[in-house]
Tab-separated table of C-alpha atoms and ligand atoms in Angstrom:
chain	number	residue	atom	x	y	z
G	1	MET	CA	139.767	33.978	133.086
G	2	GLY	CA	140.088	35.724	136.064
G	3	LEU	CA	141.414	38.475	137.068
G	4	LYS	CA	141.425	40.188	133.177
G	5	SER	CA	138.018	38.881	132.588
G	6	ASP	CA	136.975	41.418	135.276
G	7	TRP	CA	138.248	44.167	136.874
G	8	THR	CA	136.077	45.243	139.005
G	9	LYS	CA	136.743	42.068	141.620
G	10	THR	CA	140.409	44.075	140.871
G	11	GLY	CA	141.572	46.535	143.288
G	12	PHE	CA	142.395	50.744	142.885
G	13	ALA	CA	145.116	50.367	141.621
G	14	THR	CA	145.142	47.264	138.795
G	15	ARG	CA	141.674	49.258	137.881
G	16	ALA	CA	143.739	53.068	137.040
G	17	ILE	CA	145.970	50.787	134.996
G	18	HIS	CA	143.507	48.117	133.293
G	19	GLY	CA	140.604	49.906	133.479
G	20	GLY	CA	137.558	49.819	130.194
G	21	GLN	CA	141.618	48.888	128.789
G	22	GLU	CA	142.940	45.863	126.430
G	23	PRO	CA	145.770	46.086	124.426
G	24	ASP	CA	144.539	46.761	121.029
G	25	PRO	CA	142.664	43.456	118.703
G	26	SER	CA	144.656	44.146	115.335
G	27	THR	CA	147.969	45.487	116.333
G	28	GLY	CA	148.452	44.178	120.216
G	29	ALA	CA	149.641	47.990	120.824
G	30	ILE	CA	149.334	48.089	124.652
G	31	MET	CA	148.987	51.335	125.043
G	32	THR	CA	145.006	52.813	123.358
G	33	PRO	CA	145.414	54.216	120.110
G	34	ILE	CA	144.741	58.483	119.730
G	35	PHE	CA	142.179	57.234	117.548
G	36	GLN	CA	142.205	60.658	115.375
G	37	THR	CA	139.535	60.763	112.945
G	38	SER	CA	136.195	62.197	112.678
G	39	THR	CA	133.435	59.110	110.608
G	40	PHE	CA	133.765	55.700	110.098
G	41	VAL	CA	133.413	53.614	106.554
G	42	GLN	CA	129.926	51.822	107.384
G	43	GLU	CA	130.091	48.270	104.864
G	44	SER	CA	126.337	49.031	104.296
G	45	PRO	CA	124.091	52.132	105.234
G	46	GLY	CA	123.716	51.898	109.271
G	47	VAL	CA	125.842	48.857	109.476
G	48	PHE	CA	128.644	49.896	111.845
G	49	LYS	CA	131.665	48.445	114.171
G	50	GLY	CA	130.075	50.142	116.650
G	51	TYR	CA	131.243	53.634	115.366
G	52	GLU	CA	129.527	56.195	113.485
G	53	TYR	CA	130.812	59.441	114.558
G	54	SER	CA	133.626	61.046	116.953
G	55	ARG	CA	131.033	63.433	118.566
G	56	THR	CA	129.020	61.331	119.101
G	57	SER	CA	131.987	58.343	119.920
G	58	ASN	CA	135.416	57.615	119.691
G	59	PRO	CA	137.180	54.666	120.913
G	60	THR	CA	139.976	56.939	122.567
G	61	ARG	CA	137.608	57.756	124.309
G	62	VAL	CA	135.124	54.853	125.281
G	63	ALA	CA	138.302	52.766	126.525
G	64	LEU	CA	138.627	56.714	128.698
G	65	GLU	CA	135.120	56.293	129.808
G	66	GLY	CA	135.752	52.661	131.116
G	67	ASN	CA	138.723	53.512	133.435
G	68	LEU	CA	136.150	56.169	134.283
G	69	ALA	CA	133.852	54.214	135.131
G	70	SER	CA	136.019	50.829	136.470
G	71	ILE	CA	137.508	54.340	139.337
G	72	GLU	CA	134.590	54.660	140.610
G	73	GLY	CA	132.733	52.053	141.050
G	74	ALA	CA	130.369	52.619	138.635
G	75	LYS	CA	128.902	50.670	135.779
G	76	TYR	CA	128.741	53.953	134.186
G	77	ALA	CA	130.423	57.120	132.151
G	78	ARG	CA	130.951	59.871	129.509
G	79	ALA	CA	133.986	61.796	128.439
G	80	PHE	CA	133.570	65.239	127.963
G	81	ALA	CA	136.098	68.387	126.285
G	82	SER	CA	136.425	69.886	130.328
G	83	GLY	CA	134.642	70.052	133.485
G	84	SER	CA	132.173	72.570	132.919
G	85	ALA	CA	131.108	70.799	129.923
G	86	ALA	CA	130.255	68.148	131.864
G	87	THR	CA	128.672	70.493	134.484
G	88	ALA	CA	127.076	71.873	131.790
G	89	ALA	CA	125.780	69.191	130.626
G	90	ILE	CA	124.034	67.274	133.635
G	91	LEU	CA	121.818	70.411	133.991
G	92	GLY	CA	121.198	70.830	129.836
G	93	CYS	CA	118.879	66.851	131.327
G	94	LEU	CA	116.624	69.403	133.158
G	95	ASP	CA	113.667	71.041	132.294
G	96	PRO	CA	112.346	74.955	133.288
G	97	GLY	CA	110.606	74.851	136.434
G	98	ASP	CA	113.045	72.485	137.983
G	99	HIS	CA	114.557	73.376	140.965
G	100	VAL	CA	118.755	72.873	141.570
G	101	LEU	CA	120.381	72.861	144.832
G	102	CYS	CA	123.931	74.108	144.958
G	103	GLY	CA	126.324	74.597	147.755
G	104	ASP	CA	127.133	77.197	148.190
G	105	ASP	CA	130.458	77.737	147.913
G	106	VAL	CA	130.882	75.798	144.750
G	107	TYR	CA	133.673	75.625	142.088
G	108	GLY	CA	132.756	80.284	140.788
G	109	GLY	CA	132.809	77.955	137.138
G	110	SER	CA	129.967	76.352	138.364
G	111	PHE	CA	128.190	79.048	140.268
G	112	ARG	CA	128.002	81.007	136.864
G	113	LEU	CA	127.099	78.673	134.878
G	114	MET	CA	123.760	78.011	137.688
G	115	ASP	CA	124.052	81.902	138.442
G	116	LYS	CA	124.497	83.829	134.473
G	117	VAL	CA	123.688	80.669	131.897
G	118	TYR	CA	120.585	78.016	133.396
G	119	ARG	CA	118.790	80.893	135.009
G	120	ARG	CA	118.788	82.290	131.862
G	121	PHE	CA	116.452	79.368	130.701
G	122	GLY	CA	114.171	79.725	133.952
G	123	LEU	CA	116.046	76.630	136.202
G	124	GLU	CA	115.868	78.041	139.294
G	125	PHE	CA	118.534	77.713	141.909
G	126	SER	CA	118.916	77.550	144.890
G	127	TYR	CA	122.409	77.898	147.435
G	128	VAL	CA	122.677	76.734	151.207
G	129	ASP	CA	125.820	75.874	153.526
G	130	GLN	CA	125.474	71.940	152.744
G	131	THR	CA	127.696	71.568	156.309
G	132	ASP	CA	124.334	72.350	157.325
G	133	LEU	CA	121.557	69.282	157.393
G	134	ALA	CA	118.741	70.996	158.957
G	135	ALA	CA	119.101	73.355	155.963
G	136	VAL	CA	119.539	71.587	153.002
G	137	LYS	CA	116.274	70.001	154.038
G	138	ALA	CA	114.979	72.991	154.625
G	139	ALA	CA	115.573	74.176	151.116
G	140	ILE	CA	114.184	70.903	148.926
G	141	ARG	CA	111.227	72.663	147.549
G	142	PRO	CA	108.496	70.277	145.784
G	143	ASN	CA	110.752	70.776	141.751
G	144	THR	CA	114.259	70.119	143.220
G	145	LYS	CA	114.730	67.386	141.120
G	146	LEU	CA	118.811	68.246	141.739
G	147	CYS	CA	121.022	68.449	144.687
G	148	TRP	CA	124.725	69.115	143.430
G	149	ILE	CA	126.925	68.629	146.410
G	150	GLU	CA	130.933	69.998	146.275
G	151	THR	CA	132.884	68.626	148.309
G	152	PRO	CA	135.329	69.573	149.952
G	153	THR	CA	133.896	72.587	148.248
G	154	ASN	CA	136.823	74.914	146.460
G	155	PRO	CA	138.201	77.211	148.271
G	156	THR	CA	137.152	76.988	151.746
G	157	LEU	CA	137.349	73.313	152.091
G	158	LYS	CA	134.456	72.712	153.567
G	159	VAL	CA	132.866	69.255	153.692
G	160	ALA	CA	129.628	67.831	152.917
G	161	ASP	CA	127.819	64.187	155.156
G	162	ILE	CA	128.290	63.313	151.490
G	163	GLU	CA	125.592	60.514	153.231
G	164	GLU	CA	123.542	62.066	154.817
G	165	ILE	CA	122.717	64.038	152.499
G	166	CYS	CA	122.012	61.700	149.348
G	167	SER	CA	119.751	59.947	151.785
G	168	LEU	CA	117.546	63.075	152.102
G	169	CYS	CA	117.385	63.513	148.114
G	170	ASN	CA	116.831	59.806	147.578
G	171	ALA	CA	114.112	60.212	150.200
G	172	ALA	CA	112.553	63.159	148.497
G	173	GLY	CA	113.148	61.979	144.951
G	174	VAL	CA	116.148	64.322	144.918
G	175	ALA	CA	118.494	63.494	141.699
G	176	SER	CA	122.454	64.251	143.612
G	177	VAL	CA	125.841	64.388	141.884
G	178	VAL	CA	128.646	64.907	143.893
G	179	ASP	CA	131.375	66.803	142.139
G	180	ASN	CA	134.278	64.426	143.080
G	181	THR	CA	136.470	66.547	141.565
G	182	PHE	CA	139.441	67.470	144.792
G	183	ALA	CA	139.294	64.257	146.259
G	184	THR	CA	138.770	61.500	143.521
G	185	PRO	CA	137.381	57.564	143.441
G	186	PHE	CA	141.205	57.298	145.223
G	187	LEU	CA	139.874	58.785	147.868
G	188	GLN	CA	136.113	58.701	148.321
G	189	LEU	CA	133.043	57.283	146.226
G	190	PRO	CA	130.246	59.315	146.512
G	191	LEU	CA	128.358	56.436	143.835
G	192	SER	CA	129.023	53.901	146.985
G	193	LEU	CA	127.930	57.458	149.947
G	194	GLY	CA	124.509	57.048	147.875
G	195	ALA	CA	124.979	59.524	144.985
G	196	THR	CA	123.366	59.664	142.175
G	197	MET	CA	126.420	60.660	139.311
G	198	VAL	CA	129.588	61.816	139.917
G	199	ALA	CA	130.871	64.690	138.499
G	200	HIS	CA	134.835	65.705	137.266
G	201	SER	CA	136.707	68.313	135.463
G	202	THR	CA	139.266	65.439	135.111
G	203	THR	CA	141.857	68.495	133.911
G	204	LYS	CA	142.912	68.207	137.602
G	205	TYR	CA	144.117	65.220	139.651
G	206	LEU	CA	143.246	62.624	137.137
G	207	GLY	CA	144.701	64.427	134.233
G	208	GLY	CA	147.328	65.200	136.788
G	209	HIS	CA	150.319	66.672	134.814
G	210	SER	CA	148.858	70.154	133.955
G	211	ASP	CA	148.680	69.664	130.294
G	212	VAL	CA	145.403	68.879	129.717
G	213	VAL	CA	141.218	70.131	129.466
G	214	GLY	CA	138.795	67.448	129.560
G	215	GLY	CA	135.409	66.355	132.412
G	216	ALA	CA	133.472	63.498	133.128
G	217	VAL	CA	129.997	61.992	134.105
G	218	ILE	CA	129.860	59.263	135.731
G	219	THR	CA	126.702	56.554	137.077
G	220	ASN	CA	124.980	53.349	138.112
G	221	ASP	CA	121.531	55.137	136.433
G	222	GLU	CA	121.333	54.022	133.003
G	223	GLU	CA	118.062	56.268	132.573
G	224	TRP	CA	120.627	59.378	133.225
G	225	MET	CA	123.276	58.052	131.773
G	226	GLU	CA	120.922	57.698	128.822
G	227	ARG	CA	119.751	61.270	128.874
G	228	VAL	CA	123.695	63.110	129.651
G	229	GLN	CA	124.432	61.158	126.676
G	230	PHE	CA	121.464	62.913	124.089
G	231	ILE	CA	122.759	66.148	125.663
G	232	LEU	CA	126.720	65.736	124.856
G	233	ASN	CA	125.306	64.440	120.884
G	234	CYS	CA	123.038	67.047	121.003
G	235	MET	CA	126.007	69.505	121.806
G	236	GLY	CA	128.672	68.510	121.321
G	237	GLY	CA	130.821	68.962	124.440
G	238	ASN	CA	132.830	65.901	123.500
G	239	PRO	CA	136.273	65.778	124.193
G	240	GLY	CA	139.418	64.829	121.309
G	241	PRO	CA	140.873	61.094	120.497
G	242	GLN	CA	144.497	62.815	121.674
G	243	ASP	CA	143.053	64.700	125.298
G	244	CYS	CA	141.564	61.253	126.174
G	245	PHE	CA	144.707	59.456	125.358
G	246	LEU	CA	146.239	61.925	127.910
G	247	THR	CA	143.849	61.749	130.493
G	248	MET	CA	143.922	58.034	130.449
G	249	ARG	CA	147.819	58.222	130.106
G	250	GLY	CA	147.681	60.329	133.861
G	251	ILE	CA	144.781	58.807	135.419
G	252	LYS	CA	147.030	55.348	135.635
G	253	THR	CA	149.685	57.378	138.468
G	254	LEU	CA	146.639	59.015	140.451
G	255	HIS	CA	146.425	56.335	143.303
G	256	VAL	CA	150.959	56.568	143.468
G	257	ARG	CA	150.146	60.581	142.914
G	258	MET	CA	147.344	61.341	145.611
G	259	ASP	CA	148.987	59.194	148.331
G	260	ARG	CA	151.792	61.510	147.840
G	261	HIS	CA	149.898	64.268	147.553
G	262	CYS	CA	148.413	63.941	151.423
G	263	ASP	CA	151.885	63.584	152.713
G	264	ASN	CA	152.784	66.414	151.372
G	265	ALA	CA	150.415	68.266	152.131
G	266	GLU	CA	149.505	67.272	155.838
G	267	LYS	CA	153.402	68.518	156.135
G	268	CYS	CA	152.568	71.288	154.584
G	269	ALA	CA	149.127	72.014	156.752
G	270	ALA	CA	150.948	71.476	160.365
G	271	PHE	CA	153.428	73.556	159.720
G	272	LEU	CA	151.911	76.154	158.614
G	273	GLU	CA	149.495	76.294	161.261
G	274	SER	CA	152.802	76.565	164.152
G	275	HIS	CA	153.822	78.944	161.980
G	276	PRO	CA	152.540	82.642	163.423
G	277	GLY	CA	152.797	84.596	160.480
G	278	VAL	CA	149.592	82.332	159.841
G	279	SER	CA	146.283	82.737	161.743
G	280	LYS	CA	144.519	80.074	160.258
G	281	VAL	CA	145.111	77.084	158.087
G	282	ILE	CA	141.988	74.708	156.551
G	283	TYR	CA	142.976	71.074	156.199
G	284	PRO	CA	140.240	68.584	156.001
G	285	GLY	CA	143.008	66.453	157.684
G	286	LEU	CA	143.866	68.712	160.847
G	287	ALA	CA	141.711	67.923	164.173
G	288	SER	CA	141.063	72.032	164.192
G	289	HIS	CA	139.114	70.959	160.666
G	290	PRO	CA	135.576	71.666	162.328
G	291	GLN	CA	134.150	69.151	159.700
G	292	HIS	CA	137.202	66.494	160.569
G	293	ASP	CA	134.916	63.460	161.373
G	294	ILE	CA	133.510	63.657	158.017
G	295	ALA	CA	136.639	63.862	156.040
G	296	ALA	CA	138.022	61.050	157.605
G	297	LYS	CA	134.592	58.392	157.888
G	298	GLN	CA	134.045	59.628	153.985
G	299	MET	CA	137.950	60.282	152.695
G	300	LYS	CA	140.155	57.135	152.718
G	301	ARG	CA	142.841	60.647	153.111
G	302	PHE	CA	143.017	64.712	153.113
G	303	GLY	CA	143.542	64.990	149.416
G	304	GLY	CA	146.093	67.748	148.265
G	305	MET	CA	144.264	71.117	148.468
G	306	ILE	CA	144.955	73.619	151.900
G	307	SER	CA	143.552	77.551	152.343
G	308	PHE	CA	145.439	80.141	154.731
G	309	HIS	CA	145.003	82.840	155.910
G	310	VAL	CA	148.402	85.133	156.158
G	311	VAL	CA	149.161	87.901	158.961
G	312	GLY	CA	148.908	91.439	157.694
G	313	GLY	CA	146.037	91.702	155.298
G	314	LEU	CA	146.872	92.021	151.527
G	315	GLU	CA	149.242	93.295	151.403
G	316	ALA	CA	150.593	90.484	152.557
G	317	ALA	CA	149.388	88.302	151.072
G	318	ARG	CA	150.975	89.882	147.771
G	319	ARG	CA	154.490	89.629	149.216
G	320	PHE	CA	153.892	85.461	149.443
G	321	LEU	CA	152.821	85.361	146.706
G	322	GLU	CA	155.343	87.116	144.938
G	323	SER	CA	158.216	84.982	146.487
G	324	VAL	CA	157.982	81.801	146.969
G	325	GLN	CA	160.202	79.946	144.262
G	326	VAL	CA	158.601	75.963	144.394
G	327	PHE	CA	154.961	76.611	144.448
G	328	SER	CA	153.473	78.765	140.782
G	329	LEU	CA	151.296	81.131	141.047
G	330	ALA	CA	148.579	79.602	138.857
G	331	GLU	CA	144.563	78.916	138.424
G	332	SER	CA	144.036	75.024	137.964
G	333	LEU	CA	144.723	73.140	141.380
G	334	GLY	CA	145.556	68.811	140.855
G	335	GLY	CA	149.026	68.724	139.444
G	336	VAL	CA	151.899	66.803	140.334
G	337	GLU	CA	153.683	70.921	140.067
G	338	SER	CA	152.793	73.035	143.453
G	339	LEU	CA	150.280	76.069	142.461
G	340	ILE	CA	149.516	78.762	144.923
G	341	GLU	CA	147.228	81.169	144.083
G	342	HIS	CA	144.633	84.247	145.524
G	343	PRO	CA	141.171	83.069	145.122
G	344	ALA	CA	139.571	86.560	145.297
G	345	ILE	CA	141.673	87.875	143.376
G	346	MET	CA	142.451	85.185	140.724
G	347	THR	CA	139.410	82.579	141.437
G	348	HIS	CA	136.765	83.098	142.761
G	349	ALA	CA	136.379	86.670	141.633
G	350	SER	CA	133.138	85.973	139.313
G	351	VAL	CA	131.746	85.468	142.923
G	352	PRO	CA	129.672	88.418	144.391
G	353	ALA	CA	131.763	90.505	146.863
G	354	GLU	CA	128.869	89.932	149.669
G	355	ALA	CA	129.177	86.370	149.385
G	356	ARG	CA	133.408	86.238	149.452
G	357	GLU	CA	133.386	87.922	151.981
G	358	ALA	CA	130.313	85.731	154.074
G	359	LEU	CA	132.718	82.398	153.141
G	360	GLY	CA	135.413	84.052	154.485
G	361	ILE	CA	136.574	84.317	151.090
G	362	HIS	CA	139.423	87.505	152.105
G	363	ASP	CA	142.128	89.580	151.056
G	364	ASP	CA	144.356	87.380	153.289
G	365	PHE	CA	143.119	84.540	152.047
G	366	ILE	CA	145.266	82.012	149.704
G	367	ARG	CA	144.306	78.953	148.093
G	368	LEU	CA	148.536	75.754	147.931
G	369	SER	CA	147.349	72.775	145.089
G	370	VAL	CA	150.089	70.332	147.140
G	371	GLY	CA	152.076	68.489	144.224
G	372	ILE	CA	154.502	65.942	144.784
G	373	GLU	CA	158.192	68.134	144.451
G	374	GLU	CA	160.165	66.786	148.426
G	375	ALA	CA	158.546	68.225	151.141
G	376	SER	CA	161.286	69.999	152.629
G	377	ASP	CA	162.018	72.147	149.827
G	378	LEU	CA	157.984	73.237	149.928
G	379	ILE	CA	157.541	74.224	153.917
G	380	GLU	CA	161.551	75.666	152.792
G	381	ASP	CA	159.879	77.581	150.120
G	382	LEU	CA	156.073	78.394	152.782
G	383	GLU	CA	159.040	79.421	154.999
G	384	GLN	CA	161.274	82.169	153.151
G	385	ALA	CA	158.358	83.252	151.247
G	386	LEU	CA	155.858	84.309	155.374
G	387	ALA	CA	159.885	86.334	155.765
G	388	LYS	CA	159.236	87.887	152.871
G	389	ALA	CA	155.428	88.425	154.305
G	390	LYS	CA	156.241	89.938	156.942
G	391	GLY	CA	157.942	92.818	155.034
I	1	LIG	C1	137.862	73.459	137.470
I	1	LIG	C2	137.752	73.100	138.440
I	1	LIG	C3	135.863	72.376	137.512
I	1	LIG	C4	135.570	73.300	136.290
I	1	LIG	O1	136.499	71.793	135.137
I	1	LIG	P1	136.765	72.445	133.418
I	1	LIG	O2	137.287	71.500	133.720
I	1	LIG	O3	137.972	73.443	134.566
I	1	LIG	O4	135.983	72.390	132.688
I	1	LIG	C5	134.732	72.281	138.033
I	1	LIG	N1	134.411	72.112	139.180
I	1	LIG	C6	135.692	71.956	139.911
I	1	LIG	C7	135.576	71.852	141.787
I	1	LIG	C8	136.685	72.212	139.152
I	1	LIG	O5	138.233	72.679	140.179
């Protein structure tokens, strides 16, 4: 048996390709089939081969879940129809009166879900700067049940110290979740740093090709996994088998893509930092990043996301965004193609204006998802668009 009997003993790249997957026993197909079925025939009432109904579970989904658990170094994973469905399921495990301590710069949709939906059901939320450990500690209340951590954050790329925050949470009996969408398990393993759960939008780097929407919850905690599975089955946030297949296919190249995303982002960040048309660059890999040391401690490399402020305010930003040719002006991130966007107008419009200002999401603020095209083409594109931004 050796390596094959226990993929946990293999390296990341091997697990990304093989974790959770076996050749199909009935045909030998090396790729997990897309089990496009809603139900499963039973031999006798209650006697079945492990699957009853595809909302509860489906073999293509189970292969993806095994793969996700494998790459995060975990025992359990559950796949969802979107990252938002995964977030909703975790929050759905809480009771009215429970308090959630959340970062002050999380994905706009996560904030909206907390503030506009779950607050109506009696959950309490507070939003703190998680780069400030004293503030995190002070915000833990007797009824705090969950700490929601996102790092690096979106879009200001603040880096929270996962190990320190989780140790505060663990001491206080508070479960912690790290939204690991930006870093991916190739760069950062929150469970090994003390987190209770990892959440993902697999729509981004894990899927990696901008062709599928999905999400996941991953943990070693059996009790939390049972709660999440219960909510998944009750609320029906399950992904379809075709989407599970596409996500699994994406993950097989995660390690190769992430290394190139990091290479290209490092080059673009260095270029932008040296350009007079750019007033400030935010990239965790730059020595100028305020939490560069924490990023270096907990991340293998620094990811493919860069934010920056362009000289000349909204008008310059608009000219810049209209002038790019290789970068595409679009929401989302993490695909092979480079994307660019304006958070204040596009992805973070649902964040109240004062909160946006406080975070530095001004009108001159631009976010890049650096893809895996030729780095020299990306830099040439940024250069020509910056020349047009100057007006
Ligand atoms: C996109 C995203 C989400 C939400 O995921 P969907 O798949 O779009 O529902 C959550 N967290 C982060 C960090 C994201 O980038």
